[in-house]
Amino acid sequence: NRGYVKDSDQEDIEIAGPVVQFINEINVAYIRHIGDYKRVNKTWIKLVKLGLIYDILNKDTKLLGIYYDDPDITQENHLRFDACFEI
């Protein structure tokens, strides 16, 4: 299944269905977002800016997003998301 997210600052974004992958342990830098999942883009922007400032982000860096909560169960103000990149 594919879903779509609409954010007031962006056009429709196509999101693929969930993918489960097992990866080797890696160290990451991350910023946690708490709140509406439709607003995680601001968290990504902050993380990428920090990565560029400290010169630890490049075109080969792996980006990871971790969603912890089901928005059908968890109240919006308690939804947790981590925007991460490999360091």
GROMACS .gro file of N, CA and C in nm:
model
  261
    1ASN      N    1   0.084  -0.120   0.000
    1ASN     CA    2   0.000   0.000   0.000
    1ASN      C    3   0.087   0.125   0.000
    2ARG      N    4   0.036   0.228  -0.062
    2ARG     CA    5   0.105   0.356  -0.060
    2ARG      C    6   0.011   0.460  -0.002
    3GLY      N    7   0.067   0.550   0.077
    3GLY     CA    8  -0.013   0.656   0.136
    3GLY      C    9   0.042   0.790   0.093
    4TYR      N   10  -0.030   0.893   0.125
    4TYR     CA   11   0.012   1.028   0.091
    4TYR      C   12  -0.002   1.117   0.214
    5VAL      N   13   0.095   1.207   0.231
    5VAL     CA   14   0.094   1.302   0.341
    5VAL      C   15   0.084   1.440   0.280
    6LYS      N   16   0.001   1.523   0.335
    6LYS     CA   17  -0.012   1.660   0.287
    6LYS      C   18   0.033   1.754   0.397
    7ASP      N   19   0.132   1.837   0.369
    7ASP     CA   20   0.182   1.937   0.461
    7ASP      C   21   0.160   2.073   0.396
    8SER      N   22   0.123   2.171   0.473
    8SER     CA   23   0.092   2.302   0.416
    8SER      C   24   0.211   2.365   0.343
    9ASP      N   25   0.334   2.325   0.379
    9ASP     CA   26   0.453   2.381   0.316
    9ASP      C   27   0.501   2.301   0.195
   10GLN      N   28   0.440   2.186   0.169
   10GLN     CA   29   0.490   2.099   0.065
   10GLN      C   30   0.375   2.047  -0.021
   11GLU      N   31   0.412   1.997  -0.138
   11GLU     CA   32   0.314   1.930  -0.222
   11GLU      C   33   0.293   1.789  -0.169
   12ASP      N   34   0.202   1.713  -0.229
   12ASP     CA   35   0.180   1.575  -0.186
   12ASP      C   36   0.310   1.498  -0.191
   13ILE      N   37   0.334   1.417  -0.090
   13ILE     CA   38   0.453   1.335  -0.081
   13ILE      C   39   0.408   1.190  -0.081
   14GLU      N   40   0.464   1.110  -0.169
   14GLU     CA   41   0.429   0.969  -0.173
   14GLU      C   42   0.516   0.894  -0.073
   15ILE      N   43   0.453   0.812   0.009
   15ILE     CA   44   0.524   0.735   0.109
   15ILE      C   45   0.499   0.587   0.083
   16ALA      N   46   0.604   0.510   0.069
   16ALA     CA   47   0.591   0.366   0.047
   16ALA      C   48   0.545   0.299   0.175
   17GLY      N   49   0.491   0.180   0.161
   17GLY     CA   50   0.449   0.103   0.277
   17GLY      C   51   0.569   0.066   0.363
   18PRO      N   52   0.546   0.010   0.482
   18PRO     CA   53   0.656  -0.022   0.572
   18PRO      C   54   0.748  -0.129   0.516
   19VAL      N   55   0.875  -0.117   0.552
   19VAL     CA   56   0.977  -0.213   0.512
   19VAL      C   57   1.052  -0.252   0.639
   20VAL      N   58   1.067  -0.381   0.662
   20VAL     CA   59   1.144  -0.429   0.776
   20VAL      C   60   1.279  -0.476   0.724
   21GLN      N   61   1.385  -0.418   0.778
   21GLN     CA   62   1.521  -0.456   0.739
   21GLN      C   63   1.603  -0.477   0.864
   22PHE      N   64   1.687  -0.577   0.862
   22PHE     CA   65   1.781  -0.599   0.969
   22PHE      C   66   1.915  -0.546   0.922
   23ILE      N   67   1.973  -0.455   1.002
   23ILE     CA   68   2.101  -0.396   0.965
   23ILE      C   69   2.200  -0.415   1.080
   24ASN      N   70   2.326  -0.409   1.047
   24ASN     CA   71   2.429  -0.417   1.150
   24ASN      C   72   2.419  -0.295   1.240
   25GLU      N   73   2.466  -0.309   1.362
   25GLU     CA   74   2.464  -0.199   1.456
   25GLU      C   75   2.543  -0.081   1.401
   26ILE      N   76   2.486   0.038   1.410
   26ILE     CA   77   2.553   0.160   1.366
   26ILE      C   78   2.533   0.270   1.470
   27ASN      N   79   2.624   0.364   1.474
   27ASN     CA   80   2.609   0.482   1.559
   27ASN      C   81   2.539   0.590   1.478
   28VAL      N   82   2.447   0.659   1.544
   28VAL     CA   83   2.372   0.764   1.475
   28VAL      C   84   2.368   0.892   1.557
   29ALA      N   85   2.350   1.001   1.487
   29ALA     CA   86   2.313   1.128   1.548
   29ALA      C   87   2.163   1.141   1.523
   30TYR      N   88   2.089   1.192   1.620
   30TYR     CA   89   1.945   1.200   1.600
   30TYR      C   90   1.884   1.320   1.673
   31ILE      N   91   1.767   1.356   1.628
   31ILE     CA   92   1.684   1.455   1.696
   31ILE      C   93   1.546   1.393   1.708
   32ARG      N   94   1.489   1.398   1.826
   32ARG     CA   95   1.356   1.341   1.851
   32ARG      C   96   1.249   1.449   1.827
   33HIS      N   97   1.146   1.408   1.756
   33HIS     CA   98   1.027   1.490   1.735
   33HIS      C   99   0.915   1.429   1.818
   34ILE      N  100   0.843   1.510   1.889
   34ILE     CA  101   0.724   1.464   1.961
   34ILE      C  102   0.607   1.547   1.913
   35GLY      N  103   0.505   1.479   1.861
   35GLY     CA  104   0.387   1.547   1.809
   35GLY      C  105   0.343   1.488   1.677
   36ASP      N  106   0.266   1.564   1.603
   36ASP     CA  107   0.207   1.520   1.477
   36ASP      C  108   0.315   1.471   1.380
   37TYR      N  109   0.299   1.349   1.331
   37TYR     CA  110   0.396   1.293   1.236
   37TYR      C  111   0.405   1.373   1.107
   38LYS      N  112   0.302   1.448   1.073
   38LYS     CA  113   0.303   1.527   0.950
   38LYS      C  114   0.400   1.645   0.959
   39ARG      N  115   0.454   1.670   1.076
   39ARG     CA  116   0.544   1.784   1.095
   39ARG      C  117   0.689   1.745   1.120
   40VAL      N  118   0.726   1.621   1.088
   40VAL     CA  119   0.864   1.577   1.112
   40VAL      C  120   0.963   1.644   1.018
   41ASN      N  121   0.916   1.705   0.911
   41ASN     CA  122   1.008   1.770   0.816
   41ASN      C  123   1.093   1.876   0.885
   42LYS      N  124   1.041   1.946   0.982
   42LYS     CA  125   1.118   2.048   1.053
   42LYS      C  126   1.230   1.985   1.134
   43THR      N  127   1.206   1.866   1.187
   43THR     CA  128   1.309   1.794   1.261
   43THR      C  129   1.421   1.750   1.167
   44TRP      N  130   1.382   1.700   1.048
   44TRP     CA  131   1.484   1.662   0.948
   44TRP      C  132   1.570   1.782   0.910
   45ILE      N  133   1.508   1.897   0.890
   45ILE     CA  134   1.582   2.018   0.851
   45ILE      C  135   1.684   2.054   0.959
   46LYS      N  136   1.644   2.050   1.086
   46LYS     CA  137   1.737   2.080   1.196
   46LYS      C  138   1.853   1.982   1.197
   47LEU      N  139   1.823   1.852   1.181
   47LEU     CA  140   1.927   1.750   1.185
   47LEU      C  141   2.027   1.767   1.071
   48VAL      N  142   1.977   1.790   0.952
   48VAL     CA  143   2.064   1.806   0.835
   48VAL      C  144   2.151   1.931   0.852
   49LYS      N  145   2.094   2.040   0.901
   49LYS     CA  146   2.173   2.161   0.924
   49LYS      C  147   2.289   2.135   1.020
   50LEU      N  148   2.260   2.063   1.129
   50LEU     CA  149   2.366   2.031   1.225
   50LEU      C  150   2.473   1.943   1.161
   51GLY      N  151   2.431   1.845   1.083
   51GLY     CA  152   2.526   1.758   1.014
   51GLY      C  153   2.616   1.834   0.920
   52LEU      N  154   2.560   1.932   0.852
   52LEU     CA  155   2.640   2.014   0.759
   52LEU      C  156   2.732   2.109   0.835
   53ILE      N  157   2.683   2.168   0.942
   53ILE     CA  158   2.765   2.260   1.023
   53ILE      C  159   2.889   2.188   1.075
   54TYR      N  160   2.870   2.066   1.126
   54TYR     CA  161   2.981   1.990   1.183
   54TYR      C  162   3.053   1.902   1.081
   55ASP      N  163   3.016   1.917   0.956
   55ASP     CA  164   3.081   1.848   0.843
   55ASP      C  165   3.086   1.696   0.865
   56ILE      N  166   2.973   1.639   0.911
   56ILE     CA  167   2.965   1.494   0.930
   56ILE      C  168   2.856   1.432   0.843
   57LEU      N  169   2.803   1.508   0.752
   57LEU     CA  170   2.697   1.461   0.663
   57LEU      C  171   2.746   1.477   0.520
   58ASN      N  172   2.732   1.371   0.440
   58ASN     CA  173   2.770   1.381   0.299
   58ASN      C  174   2.672   1.299   0.216
   59LYS      N  175   2.696   1.291   0.086
   59LYS     CA  176   2.601   1.226  -0.004
   59LYS      C  177   2.587   1.076   0.021
   60ASP      N  178   2.683   1.014   0.089
   60ASP     CA  179   2.679   0.871   0.117
   60ASP      C  180   2.624   0.837   0.256
   61THR      N  181   2.592   0.939   0.334
   61THR     CA  182   2.542   0.918   0.468
   61THR      C  183   2.404   0.852   0.465
   62LYS      N  184   2.386   0.749   0.547
   62LYS     CA  185   2.256   0.682   0.557
   62LYS      C  186   2.164   0.763   0.648
   63LEU      N  187   2.043   0.788   0.602
   63LEU     CA  188   1.941   0.856   0.681
   63LEU      C  189   1.839   0.754   0.726
   64LEU      N  190   1.795   0.765   0.851
   64LEU     CA  191   1.698   0.672   0.907
   64LEU      C  192   1.591   0.749   0.980
   65GLY      N  193   1.468   0.705   0.966
   65GLY     CA  194   1.357   0.761   1.042
   65GLY      C  195   1.292   0.651   1.123
   66ILE      N  196   1.270   0.676   1.252
   66ILE     CA  197   1.213   0.575   1.340
   66ILE      C  198   1.083   0.629   1.400
   67TYR      N  199   0.974   0.562   1.366
   67TYR     CA  200   0.842   0.594   1.422
   67TYR      C  201   0.815   0.496   1.534
   68TYR      N  202   0.780   0.545   1.652
   68TYR     CA  203   0.760   0.459   1.768
   68TYR      C  204   0.614   0.428   1.798
   69ASP      N  205   0.525   0.513   1.756
   69ASP     CA  206   0.387   0.502   1.803
   69ASP      C  207   0.287   0.492   1.688
   70ASP      N  208   0.177   0.428   1.714
   70ASP     CA  209   0.067   0.416   1.619
   70ASP      C  210  -0.028   0.534   1.640
   71PRO      N  211  -0.044   0.621   1.540
   71PRO     CA  212  -0.129   0.739   1.558
   71PRO      C  213  -0.276   0.704   1.578
   72ASP      N  214  -0.316   0.581   1.549
   72ASP     CA  215  -0.454   0.539   1.576
   72ASP      C  216  -0.475   0.502   1.722
   73ILE      N  217  -0.364   0.487   1.795
   73ILE     CA  218  -0.372   0.449   1.937
   73ILE      C  219  -0.322   0.561   2.027
   74THR      N  220  -0.212   0.623   1.988
   74THR     CA  221  -0.144   0.723   2.071
   74THR      C  222  -0.195   0.863   2.039
   75GLN      N  223  -0.216   0.943   2.143
   75GLN     CA  224  -0.258   1.081   2.122
   75GLN      C  225  -0.149   1.156   2.046
   76GLU      N  226  -0.192   1.249   1.960
   76GLU     CA  227  -0.100   1.321   1.872
   76GLU      C  228   0.015   1.387   1.948
   77ASN      N  229  -0.012   1.444   2.063
   77ASN     CA  230   0.093   1.516   2.137
   77ASN      C  231   0.193   1.422   2.204
   78HIS      N  232   0.174   1.290   2.191
   78HIS     CA  233   0.267   1.191   2.247
   78HIS      C  234   0.336   1.107   2.140
   79LEU      N  235   0.310   1.132   2.013
   79LEU     CA  236   0.373   1.056   1.905
   79LEU      C  237   0.523   1.086   1.903
   80ARG      N  238   0.606   0.982   1.890
   80ARG     CA  239   0.751   0.998   1.892
   80ARG      C  240   0.811   0.954   1.759
   81PHE      N  241   0.908   1.034   1.711
   81PHE     CA  242   0.978   1.005   1.587
   81PHE      C  243   1.123   1.050   1.604
   82ASP      N  244   1.218   0.965   1.563
   82ASP     CA  245   1.359   1.003   1.563
   82ASP      C  246   1.409   1.017   1.420
   83ALA      N  247   1.460   1.134   1.385
   83ALA     CA  248   1.528   1.157   1.258
   83ALA      C  249   1.675   1.132   1.286
   84CYS      N  250   1.738   1.042   1.209
   84CYS     CA  251   1.875   1.000   1.238
   84CYS      C  252   1.960   1.000   1.113
   85PHE      N  253   2.090   1.014   1.133
   85PHE     CA  254   2.185   0.982   1.027
   85PHE      C  255   2.305   0.913   1.087
   86GLU      N  256   2.365   0.825   1.006
   86GLU     CA  257   2.480   0.746   1.049
   86GLU      C  258   2.600   0.836   1.070
   87ILE      N  259   2.674   0.812   1.177
   87ILE     CA  260   2.799   0.887   1.202
   87ILE      C  261   2.915   0.790   1.210
   0.00000   0.00000   0.00000
